[in-house]
mmCIF file of C-alpha atoms and ligand atoms in Angstrom:
data_model
loop_
_atom_site.group_PDB
_atom_site.id
_atom_site.type_symbol
_atom_site.label_atom_id
_atom_site.label_comp_id
_atom_site.label_asym_id
_atom_site.label_seq_id
_atom_site.Cartn_x
_atom_site.Cartn_y
_atom_site.Cartn_z
ATOM 1 C CA MET W 1 18.221 7.600 -8.590
ATOM 2 C CA LYS W 2 21.209 5.953 -6.950
ATOM 3 C CA VAL W 3 19.990 7.166 -3.577
ATOM 4 C CA LEU W 4 16.442 6.024 -4.187
ATOM 5 C CA SER W 5 17.496 2.572 -5.255
ATOM 6 C CA ARG W 6 19.632 2.321 -2.144
ATOM 7 C CA ILE W 7 16.635 3.200 0.000
ATOM 8 C CA LEU W 8 14.508 0.653 -1.782
ATOM 9 C CA ILE W 9 17.029 -2.125 -1.437
ATOM 10 C CA SER W 10 17.778 -1.532 2.220
ATOM 11 C CA SER W 11 14.125 -1.234 3.206
ATOM 12 C CA LEU W 12 13.114 -4.298 1.232
ATOM 13 C CA LEU W 13 15.773 -6.301 2.898
ATOM 14 C CA VAL W 14 14.585 -5.378 6.371
ATOM 15 C CA CYS W 15 11.072 -6.303 5.392
ATOM 16 C CA SER W 16 11.954 -9.714 4.089
ATOM 17 C CA LEU W 17 14.149 -10.465 7.077
ATOM 18 C CA LEU W 18 11.423 -9.420 9.446
ATOM 19 C CA ILE W 19 8.829 -11.521 7.840
ATOM 20 C CA SER W 20 11.003 -14.563 7.406
ATOM 21 C CA ALA W 21 12.007 -14.299 11.065
ATOM 22 C CA GLY W 22 8.340 -14.036 11.919
ATOM 23 C CA CYS W 23 7.253 -17.030 9.905
ATOM 24 C CA SER W 24 10.145 -19.444 9.971
ATOM 25 C CA THR W 25 8.715 -21.723 12.623
ATOM 26 C CA GLY W 26 5.063 -21.290 11.696
ATOM 27 C CA THR W 27 3.009 -24.448 12.091
ATOM 28 C CA LEU W 28 1.517 -26.314 9.176
ATOM 29 C CA PHE W 29 -1.921 -25.579 10.539
ATOM 30 C CA ALA W 30 -1.477 -21.830 10.710
ATOM 31 C CA ALA W 31 -3.888 -19.853 8.596
ATOM 32 C CA LYS W 32 -2.275 -18.230 5.608
ATOM 33 C CA PRO W 33 -1.096 -14.690 6.168
ATOM 34 C CA TYR W 34 -2.133 -11.906 3.855
ATOM 35 C CA LYS W 35 0.892 -9.753 3.069
ATOM 36 C CA GLU W 36 1.110 -6.605 0.990
ATOM 37 C CA THR W 37 3.862 -4.084 0.267
ATOM 38 C CA GLN W 38 3.468 -0.529 -0.982
ATOM 39 C CA PHE W 39 5.776 2.450 -1.448
ATOM 40 C CA LEU W 40 4.195 5.300 0.518
ATOM 41 C CA MET W 41 5.401 8.126 2.758
ATOM 42 C CA ASP W 42 8.808 8.030 1.075
ATOM 43 C CA THR W 43 9.356 4.515 2.363
ATOM 44 C CA ILE W 44 8.404 0.882 1.899
ATOM 45 C CA ILE W 45 5.469 -0.225 3.979
ATOM 46 C CA GLU W 46 4.763 -3.891 4.516
ATOM 47 C CA ILE W 47 1.735 -5.253 6.334
ATOM 48 C CA THR W 48 1.182 -8.889 7.266
ATOM 49 C CA ALA W 49 -1.968 -10.068 8.991
ATOM 50 C CA TYR W 50 -3.478 -13.405 9.983
ATOM 51 C CA GLY W 51 -7.092 -14.310 10.578
ATOM 52 C CA ASN W 52 -10.467 -13.930 8.960
ATOM 53 C CA ASN W 53 -10.867 -11.011 6.582
ATOM 54 C CA ASN W 54 -7.144 -10.334 6.716
ATOM 55 C CA GLU W 55 -6.992 -9.055 3.135
ATOM 56 C CA VAL W 56 -9.792 -6.539 3.718
ATOM 57 C CA ALA W 57 -8.180 -5.453 6.985
ATOM 58 C CA VAL W 58 -4.743 -4.970 5.408
ATOM 59 C CA LYS W 59 -6.261 -2.856 2.625
ATOM 60 C CA ALA W 60 -8.021 -0.716 5.257
ATOM 61 C CA ALA W 61 -4.713 -0.313 7.098
ATOM 62 C CA PHE W 62 -3.034 0.895 3.872
ATOM 63 C CA ASP W 63 -5.903 3.358 3.437
ATOM 64 C CA GLU W 64 -4.867 4.925 6.738
ATOM 65 C CA PHE W 65 -1.272 5.366 5.527
ATOM 66 C CA ARG W 66 -2.576 6.886 2.294
ATOM 67 C CA ARG W 67 -4.902 9.215 4.178
ATOM 68 C CA ILE W 68 -2.225 10.520 6.565
ATOM 69 C CA ASN W 69 0.252 10.790 3.689
ATOM 70 C CA GLY W 70 -2.313 12.890 1.813
ATOM 71 C CA LEU W 71 -2.344 15.331 4.722
ATOM 72 C CA THR W 72 1.359 15.466 5.469
ATOM 73 C CA ASN W 73 3.287 14.838 2.227
ATOM 74 C CA LYS W 74 5.597 17.814 1.810
ATOM 75 C CA PHE W 75 6.380 16.792 -1.792
ATOM 76 C CA ASP W 76 2.739 17.099 -2.823
ATOM 77 C CA ALA W 77 1.874 20.774 -3.311
ATOM 78 C CA SER W 78 -1.783 20.061 -2.547
ATOM 79 C CA SER W 79 -1.217 18.420 0.872
ATOM 80 C CA GLN W 80 -2.227 20.350 3.960
ATOM 81 C CA VAL W 81 1.343 20.580 5.196
ATOM 82 C CA SER W 82 2.366 22.083 1.838
ATOM 83 C CA LYS W 83 -0.482 24.590 2.037
ATOM 84 C CA VAL W 84 0.603 25.656 5.522
ATOM 85 C CA ASN W 85 4.167 26.017 4.224
ATOM 86 C CA GLN W 86 3.132 27.986 1.137
ATOM 87 C CA ALA W 87 1.235 30.417 3.383
ATOM 88 C CA ALA W 88 4.173 30.981 5.764
ATOM 89 C CA GLY W 89 4.526 34.635 6.719
ATOM 90 C CA LYS W 90 1.228 35.409 4.994
ATOM 91 C CA GLU W 91 -1.825 33.750 6.472
ATOM 92 C CA LYS W 92 -3.150 30.980 8.642
ATOM 93 C CA VAL W 93 -4.457 27.830 6.995
ATOM 94 C CA GLN W 94 -7.348 25.644 8.049
ATOM 95 C CA VAL W 95 -6.295 22.034 8.391
ATOM 96 C CA ASP W 96 -7.668 18.652 9.320
ATOM 97 C CA PRO W 97 -7.856 18.121 13.119
ATOM 98 C CA GLU W 98 -5.365 15.261 12.742
ATOM 99 C CA VAL W 99 -2.697 17.657 11.475
ATOM 100 C CA ILE W 100 -3.298 19.705 14.625
ATOM 101 C CA THR W 101 -3.013 16.533 16.708
ATOM 102 C CA MET W 102 0.361 15.666 15.150
ATOM 103 C CA LEU W 103 1.708 19.196 15.571
ATOM 104 C CA LYS W 104 0.561 19.384 19.170
ATOM 105 C CA LEU W 105 2.013 15.983 19.912
ATOM 106 C CA ALA W 106 5.420 17.061 18.593
ATOM 107 C CA ARG W 107 5.256 20.384 20.402
ATOM 108 C CA SER W 108 4.243 18.798 23.684
ATOM 109 C CA ARG W 109 7.376 16.621 23.596
ATOM 110 C CA ALA W 110 9.791 19.157 22.138
ATOM 111 C CA GLU W 111 10.990 20.619 25.400
ATOM 112 C CA GLN W 112 11.442 17.254 27.073
ATOM 113 C CA LEU W 113 13.394 16.128 23.997
ATOM 114 C CA ASN W 114 15.810 19.051 24.412
ATOM 115 C CA GLY W 115 14.811 20.652 21.127
ATOM 116 C CA ALA W 116 16.331 17.669 19.289
ATOM 117 C CA LEU W 117 12.984 17.015 17.634
ATOM 118 C CA ASP W 118 11.560 20.099 15.978
ATOM 119 C CA VAL W 119 8.871 19.866 13.291
ATOM 120 C CA SER W 120 9.663 23.417 12.179
ATOM 121 C CA ILE W 121 12.912 22.029 10.703
ATOM 122 C CA GLY W 122 11.332 22.007 7.213
ATOM 123 C CA ALA W 123 13.364 24.842 5.707
ATOM 124 C CA ILE W 124 16.585 23.009 6.585
ATOM 125 C CA THR W 125 15.435 19.536 5.491
ATOM 126 C CA GLU W 126 14.210 21.064 2.228
ATOM 127 C CA LEU W 127 17.574 22.777 1.678
ATOM 128 C CA TRP W 128 19.455 19.507 2.206
ATOM 129 C CA GLY W 129 16.885 17.520 0.208
ATOM 130 C CA VAL W 130 18.478 14.194 1.223
ATOM 131 C CA GLY W 131 17.085 11.477 -1.028
ATOM 132 C CA HIS W 132 15.792 14.052 -3.494
ATOM 133 C CA LYS W 133 18.660 16.317 -4.572
ATOM 134 C CA GLY W 134 21.478 13.866 -5.240
ATOM 135 C CA GLU W 135 24.855 14.515 -3.582
ATOM 136 C CA PHE W 136 24.112 18.089 -2.580
ATOM 137 C CA VAL W 137 25.839 19.656 0.436
ATOM 138 C CA PRO W 138 24.574 23.176 1.116
ATOM 139 C CA SER W 139 26.965 25.958 2.111
ATOM 140 C CA GLN W 140 27.326 26.827 5.763
ATOM 141 C CA ALA W 141 26.036 30.325 4.956
ATOM 142 C CA ALA W 142 22.878 28.902 3.404
ATOM 143 C CA ILE W 143 22.274 26.733 6.476
ATOM 144 C CA GLU W 144 22.908 29.579 8.901
ATOM 145 C CA ALA W 145 20.539 31.827 7.012
ATOM 146 C CA LEU W 146 17.705 29.345 7.575
ATOM 147 C CA LEU W 147 18.358 28.378 11.201
ATOM 148 C CA PRO W 148 16.297 31.290 12.627
ATOM 149 C CA LEU W 149 13.273 29.785 10.870
ATOM 150 C CA VAL W 150 13.587 26.628 12.985
ATOM 151 C CA ASN W 151 11.708 27.135 16.223
ATOM 152 C CA TYR W 152 8.635 25.074 17.072
ATOM 153 C CA GLU W 153 7.545 27.704 19.603
ATOM 154 C CA LEU W 154 6.788 30.080 16.746
ATOM 155 C CA ILE W 155 4.157 27.794 15.186
ATOM 156 C CA GLU W 156 0.739 29.280 15.921
ATOM 157 C CA ILE W 157 -1.803 26.525 16.429
ATOM 158 C CA ASP W 158 -5.471 27.268 17.015
ATOM 159 C CA ASP W 159 -7.049 23.986 18.017
ATOM 160 C CA LYS W 160 -10.569 25.417 18.168
ATOM 161 C CA ALA W 161 -10.596 26.879 14.667
ATOM 162 C CA ASN W 162 -8.165 24.150 13.452
ATOM 163 C CA THR W 163 -5.758 26.614 11.887
ATOM 164 C CA VAL W 164 -1.980 26.728 11.659
ATOM 165 C CA PHE W 165 0.121 29.807 10.983
ATOM 166 C CA LEU W 166 3.844 29.956 10.381
ATOM 167 C CA PRO W 167 4.676 33.566 11.196
ATOM 168 C CA LYS W 168 7.961 33.889 9.287
ATOM 169 C CA LEU W 169 8.341 33.966 5.536
ATOM 170 C CA GLY W 170 10.198 30.825 4.435
ATOM 171 C CA MET W 171 9.303 28.869 7.568
ATOM 172 C CA ARG W 172 8.435 25.223 6.849
ATOM 173 C CA ILE W 173 7.000 22.368 8.854
ATOM 174 C CA ASP W 174 8.159 18.803 8.222
ATOM 175 C CA LEU W 175 6.101 16.029 9.797
ATOM 176 C CA GLY W 176 8.453 13.303 8.553
ATOM 177 C CA ALA W 177 9.381 12.236 12.079
ATOM 178 C CA VAL W 178 5.796 12.164 13.303
ATOM 179 C CA ALA W 179 3.475 11.159 10.480
ATOM 180 C CA LYS W 180 4.734 7.628 9.855
ATOM 181 C CA GLY W 181 4.309 6.552 13.464
ATOM 182 C CA TYR W 182 0.976 8.329 13.681
ATOM 183 C CA ALA W 183 -0.245 6.620 10.499
ATOM 184 C CA ASN W 184 1.065 3.292 11.752
ATOM 185 C CA ARG W 185 -0.957 3.659 14.967
ATOM 186 C CA LYS W 186 -4.040 4.346 12.831
ATOM 187 C CA ALA W 187 -3.246 1.338 10.649
ATOM 188 C CA ILE W 188 -3.046 -0.870 13.743
ATOM 189 C CA ASP W 189 -6.403 0.531 14.905
ATOM 190 C CA ALA W 190 -7.891 -0.298 11.493
ATOM 191 C CA LEU W 191 -6.614 -3.888 11.704
ATOM 192 C CA LYS W 192 -7.923 -4.326 15.256
ATOM 193 C CA ALA W 193 -11.307 -2.852 14.316
ATOM 194 C CA ARG W 194 -11.622 -5.643 11.746
ATOM 195 C CA GLY W 195 -10.938 -8.323 14.300
ATOM 196 C CA ILE W 196 -7.266 -8.949 13.490
ATOM 197 C CA LYS W 197 -5.426 -10.477 16.444
ATOM 198 C CA SER W 198 -2.075 -11.219 14.802
ATOM 199 C CA ALA W 199 -0.298 -8.730 12.544
ATOM 200 C CA LEU W 200 2.931 -6.920 11.837
ATOM 201 C CA VAL W 201 3.197 -3.511 10.185
ATOM 202 C CA ASN W 202 6.635 -2.298 9.113
ATOM 203 C CA ALA W 203 6.740 1.241 7.843
ATOM 204 C CA GLY W 204 10.404 1.748 7.012
ATOM 205 C CA GLY W 205 11.731 1.161 10.500
ATOM 206 C CA ASP W 206 8.559 1.963 12.404
ATOM 207 C CA VAL W 207 7.348 -1.526 13.288
ATOM 208 C CA ARG W 208 4.173 -2.258 15.209
ATOM 209 C CA ILE W 209 2.650 -5.610 16.065
ATOM 210 C CA ILE W 210 -0.654 -7.016 17.176
ATOM 211 C CA GLY W 211 -0.596 -10.044 19.436
ATOM 212 C CA LYS W 212 1.624 -13.042 18.813
ATOM 213 C CA ARG W 213 2.472 -14.942 15.670
ATOM 214 C CA GLN W 214 -0.008 -17.482 14.424
ATOM 215 C CA ASP W 215 2.010 -20.277 16.109
ATOM 216 C CA ASN W 216 1.589 -18.478 19.461
ATOM 217 C CA GLN W 217 5.249 -17.496 19.600
ATOM 218 C CA PRO W 218 6.206 -13.829 20.027
ATOM 219 C CA TRP W 219 7.059 -11.878 16.897
ATOM 220 C CA ARG W 220 10.830 -11.805 16.491
ATOM 221 C CA ILE W 221 12.296 -8.761 14.862
ATOM 222 C CA GLY W 222 15.694 -8.148 13.364
ATOM 223 C CA VAL W 223 17.384 -4.771 13.715
ATOM 224 C CA GLN W 224 19.286 -3.972 10.551
ATOM 225 C CA ASP W 225 23.036 -3.600 10.675
ATOM 226 C CA PRO W 226 23.401 0.074 9.729
ATOM 227 C CA ARG W 227 26.611 -0.599 7.777
ATOM 228 C CA ASN W 228 25.623 -3.812 6.027
ATOM 229 C CA SER W 229 22.314 -3.718 4.238
ATOM 230 C CA GLU W 230 22.240 -7.523 4.185
ATOM 231 C CA GLY W 231 23.082 -7.993 7.859
ATOM 232 C CA ILE W 232 21.186 -8.070 11.116
ATOM 233 C CA ALA W 233 22.789 -6.333 14.085
ATOM 234 C CA ALA W 234 20.455 -7.683 16.751
ATOM 235 C CA LYS W 235 17.358 -9.793 17.160
ATOM 236 C CA LEU W 236 14.726 -9.660 19.800
ATOM 237 C CA ALA W 237 11.438 -11.279 20.653
ATOM 238 C CA MET W 238 8.624 -8.778 21.133
ATOM 239 C CA THR W 239 7.418 -10.246 24.394
ATOM 240 C CA GLU W 240 6.815 -7.056 26.364
ATOM 241 C CA TRP W 241 6.464 -4.428 23.685
ATOM 242 C CA ASP W 242 4.346 -3.759 20.637
ATOM 243 C CA VAL W 243 6.423 -1.071 18.926
ATOM 244 C CA LEU W 244 9.963 -1.143 17.601
ATOM 245 C CA GLU W 245 11.133 2.069 16.044
ATOM 246 C CA THR W 246 14.485 2.708 14.420
ATOM 247 C CA SER W 247 15.957 6.012 13.336
ATOM 248 C CA GLY W 248 19.174 5.617 11.400
ATOM 249 C CA ASP W 249 21.604 7.245 9.023
ATOM 250 C CA TYR W 250 21.251 4.341 6.563
ATOM 251 C CA GLN W 251 17.566 4.785 5.822
ATOM 252 C CA ARG W 252 17.969 7.769 3.543
ATOM 253 C CA PHE W 253 21.409 9.186 2.841
ATOM 254 C CA PHE W 254 24.112 9.971 0.351
ATOM 255 C CA VAL W 255 27.892 9.820 0.583
ATOM 256 C CA LYS W 256 30.028 12.632 -0.774
ATOM 257 C CA ASP W 257 33.816 12.740 -0.528
ATOM 258 C CA GLY W 258 33.649 9.854 1.935
ATOM 259 C CA VAL W 259 31.215 11.619 4.270
ATOM 260 C CA ARG W 260 27.734 10.253 4.926
ATOM 261 C CA TYR W 261 24.853 12.720 4.986
ATOM 262 C CA SER W 262 21.564 11.367 6.292
ATOM 263 C CA HIS W 263 17.993 12.621 6.471
ATOM 264 C CA ILE W 264 18.035 13.388 10.202
ATOM 265 C CA ILE W 265 19.294 16.852 11.051
ATOM 266 C CA ASP W 266 20.149 18.477 14.371
ATOM 267 C CA PRO W 267 17.779 21.468 14.547
ATOM 268 C CA ARG W 268 20.330 23.386 16.608
ATOM 269 C CA THR W 269 23.112 23.203 14.006
ATOM 270 C CA GLY W 270 21.433 22.399 10.693
ATOM 271 C CA TYR W 271 23.852 19.477 10.203
ATOM 272 C CA GLN W 272 23.662 15.698 10.575
ATOM 273 C CA PRO W 273 24.425 14.285 14.041
ATOM 274 C CA ARG W 274 27.445 11.931 13.809
ATOM 275 C CA GLU W 275 27.615 9.913 17.016
ATOM 276 C CA LEU W 276 25.038 7.258 16.109
ATOM 277 C CA ALA W 277 24.427 5.115 13.053
ATOM 278 C CA SER W 278 21.091 3.987 14.432
ATOM 279 C CA VAL W 279 18.965 3.932 17.517
ATOM 280 C CA THR W 280 16.138 1.466 18.040
ATOM 281 C CA ILE W 281 13.474 1.849 20.681
ATOM 282 C CA VAL W 282 11.080 -0.805 21.902
ATOM 283 C CA ALA W 283 8.018 0.208 23.839
ATOM 284 C CA LYS W 284 4.319 -0.063 24.388
ATOM 285 C CA SER W 285 2.466 1.745 21.641
ATOM 286 C CA ASP W 286 1.022 4.473 23.820
ATOM 287 C CA ASN W 287 4.454 5.900 24.560
ATOM 288 C CA TYR W 288 4.900 7.762 21.252
ATOM 289 C CA VAL W 289 8.361 6.339 20.759
ATOM 290 C CA ASP W 290 8.580 7.316 17.107
ATOM 291 C CA LEU W 291 9.327 10.844 18.276
ATOM 292 C CA LEU W 292 11.795 9.501 20.794
ATOM 293 C CA SER W 293 13.929 7.624 18.293
ATOM 294 C CA THR W 294 14.483 10.645 16.063
ATOM 295 C CA ALA W 295 15.341 12.810 19.077
ATOM 296 C CA MET W 296 17.675 10.177 20.537
ATOM 297 C CA PHE W 297 19.452 9.848 17.203
ATOM 298 C CA VAL W 298 20.190 13.573 17.472
ATOM 299 C CA LEU W 299 21.083 13.527 21.180
ATOM 300 C CA GLY W 300 23.451 10.522 21.201
ATOM 301 C CA VAL W 301 24.000 7.750 23.744
ATOM 302 C CA GLU W 302 24.493 9.596 27.004
ATOM 303 C CA LYS W 303 21.649 12.079 26.748
ATOM 304 C CA GLY W 304 19.511 9.425 25.077
ATOM 305 C CA GLN W 305 19.984 7.067 28.037
ATOM 306 C CA GLN W 306 18.978 9.849 30.427
ATOM 307 C CA LEU W 307 15.890 10.634 28.397
ATOM 308 C CA LEU W 308 14.907 6.989 28.396
ATOM 309 C CA LYS W 309 14.577 7.041 32.197
ATOM 310 C CA GLN W 310 11.520 9.256 31.775
ATOM 311 C CA TYR W 311 9.819 6.494 29.757
ATOM 312 C CA PRO W 312 9.498 3.462 32.047
ATOM 313 C CA GLY W 313 9.321 0.180 30.148
ATOM 314 C CA THR W 314 10.884 1.721 27.058
ATOM 315 C CA GLU W 315 14.259 0.300 26.028
ATOM 316 C CA ALA W 316 16.866 1.225 23.444
ATOM 317 C CA ILE W 317 19.627 -0.247 21.306
ATOM 318 C CA PHE W 318 22.216 2.302 20.236
ATOM 319 C CA ILE W 319 24.659 1.495 17.436
ATOM 320 C CA THR W 320 27.411 4.083 17.151
ATOM 321 C CA THR W 321 29.083 5.148 13.919
ATOM 322 C CA ASP W 322 32.239 3.376 15.153
ATOM 323 C CA GLY W 323 30.331 0.113 15.537
ATOM 324 C CA LYS W 324 29.651 -0.117 19.273
ATOM 325 C CA LYS W 325 26.336 -1.572 20.397
ATOM 326 C CA ILE W 326 24.927 -0.259 23.634
ATOM 327 C CA VAL W 327 21.671 -1.515 25.116
ATOM 328 C CA SER W 328 19.617 -0.051 27.930
ATOM 329 C CA PRO W 329 19.678 -2.106 31.172
ATOM 330 C CA GLY W 330 16.151 -3.481 30.691
ATOM 331 C CA LEU W 331 17.168 -5.234 27.462
ATOM 332 C CA GLU W 332 20.143 -7.125 28.830
ATOM 333 C CA GLY W 333 19.707 -10.846 28.323
ATOM 334 C CA LYS W 334 16.699 -10.295 26.073
ATOM 335 C CA ILE W 335 18.567 -9.555 22.898
ATOM 336 C CA GLU W 336 20.616 -11.674 20.514
ATOM 337 C CA PHE W 337 23.583 -10.190 18.683
HETATM 338 P P1 AMP M 401 12.544 9.245 11.479
HETATM 339 O O1 AMP M 401 12.990 8.389 10.350
HETATM 340 O O2 AMP M 401 11.243 8.849 12.083
HETATM 341 O O3 AMP M 401 13.608 9.443 12.497
HETATM 342 O O4 AMP M 401 12.195 10.692 10.876
HETATM 343 C C1 AMP M 401 13.125 11.365 10.071
HETATM 344 C C2 AMP M 401 12.408 12.399 9.250
HETATM 345 O O5 AMP M 401 11.987 13.475 10.090
HETATM 346 C C3 AMP M 401 13.290 13.053 8.194
HETATM 347 O O6 AMP M 401 13.186 12.404 6.960
HETATM 348 C C4 AMP M 401 12.759 14.477 8.132
HETATM 349 O O7 AMP M 401 11.603 14.523 7.320
HETATM 350 C C5 AMP M 401 12.333 14.740 9.556
HETATM 351 N N1 AMP M 401 13.407 15.258 10.448
HETATM 352 C C6 AMP M 401 14.754 15.196 10.287
HETATM 353 N N2 AMP M 401 15.397 15.686 11.361
HETATM 354 C C7 AMP M 401 14.422 16.076 12.242
HETATM 355 C C8 AMP M 401 14.434 16.664 13.538
HETATM 356 N N3 AMP M 401 15.563 16.916 14.178
HETATM 357 N N4 AMP M 401 13.246 16.960 14.116
HETATM 358 C C9 AMP M 401 12.083 16.696 13.474
HETATM 359 N N5 AMP M 401 11.999 16.124 12.268
HETATM 360 C C10 AMP M 401 13.149 15.806 11.651
HETATM 361 MG MG1 MG M 402 10.058 8.307 13.441
#
């Protein structure tokens, strides 16, 4: 409960800061925004849209989050991801083509991301249960016993028959790092399909925008200070990008004996990476940066910076656990601290 309330408070704060930053200089003549907040996908999702039919469009965008959550929610025994997991080591399971798309997307990037992003990490994330099991630290033996089940190459995907098979008993997929960004892209599509030209969708750190604010200024977004839930570590105007994605150890975590344990796990060790408190990526939406941020959180500053070079136009803000802020060269002069 303590953990959940912490998640709620920190996410709510980001939302309100984002929106107030977005609206503070709005003109008197601007049309009224329609804004709605829902708790979905284990996080707080806030959508703001301007223009005709904005309420209908926002509701349609939430439908997309609900739909993707219905497919991927590992805490719902009837979701497709849960069915695949329950059938691990036994049989293949027919799934929606979108589940195949998400799995293939993650697999296609896994090698480039140095194995730091691995959707077969489910057995380990379930063991830790961060945000769901209280202050529980599993034994090293328990972690080591599950590590052989983490290997995305073992996932058998048949994209003609739309089936997925996890060949080892106990193997689990976890689409937590993929589904939110995927759903957010679909939500943006739903808004655009209804004629929306100005909107902001914040799904617990996965922020996407359409166009400019109603006053024709760029959306300005605050990056949360990972060690002060009421503070902003950096601000930037979304002039060249339409996605801002943060992975951080403050989004879902617990502290035990003075040590912070977050929801992002290094698939190679089964433990939390400790170099970064958060990493924020800004990019154009077609770059699939939501996968990047999780992987860069695992890889740290140096390897993260190298990886970034393979994504032209994509920039990053790293905040280390000892408080240093490092920005990629393309962001210099474009960011306020
Ligand atoms: P994000 O907040 O987008 O970085 O995604 C974090 C979520 O992805 C976690 O809550 C887990 O469900 C899952 N996850 C944690 N570590 C990894 C990892 N190394 N690779 C893939 N998924 C992960
Ligand atoms: Mg993500």
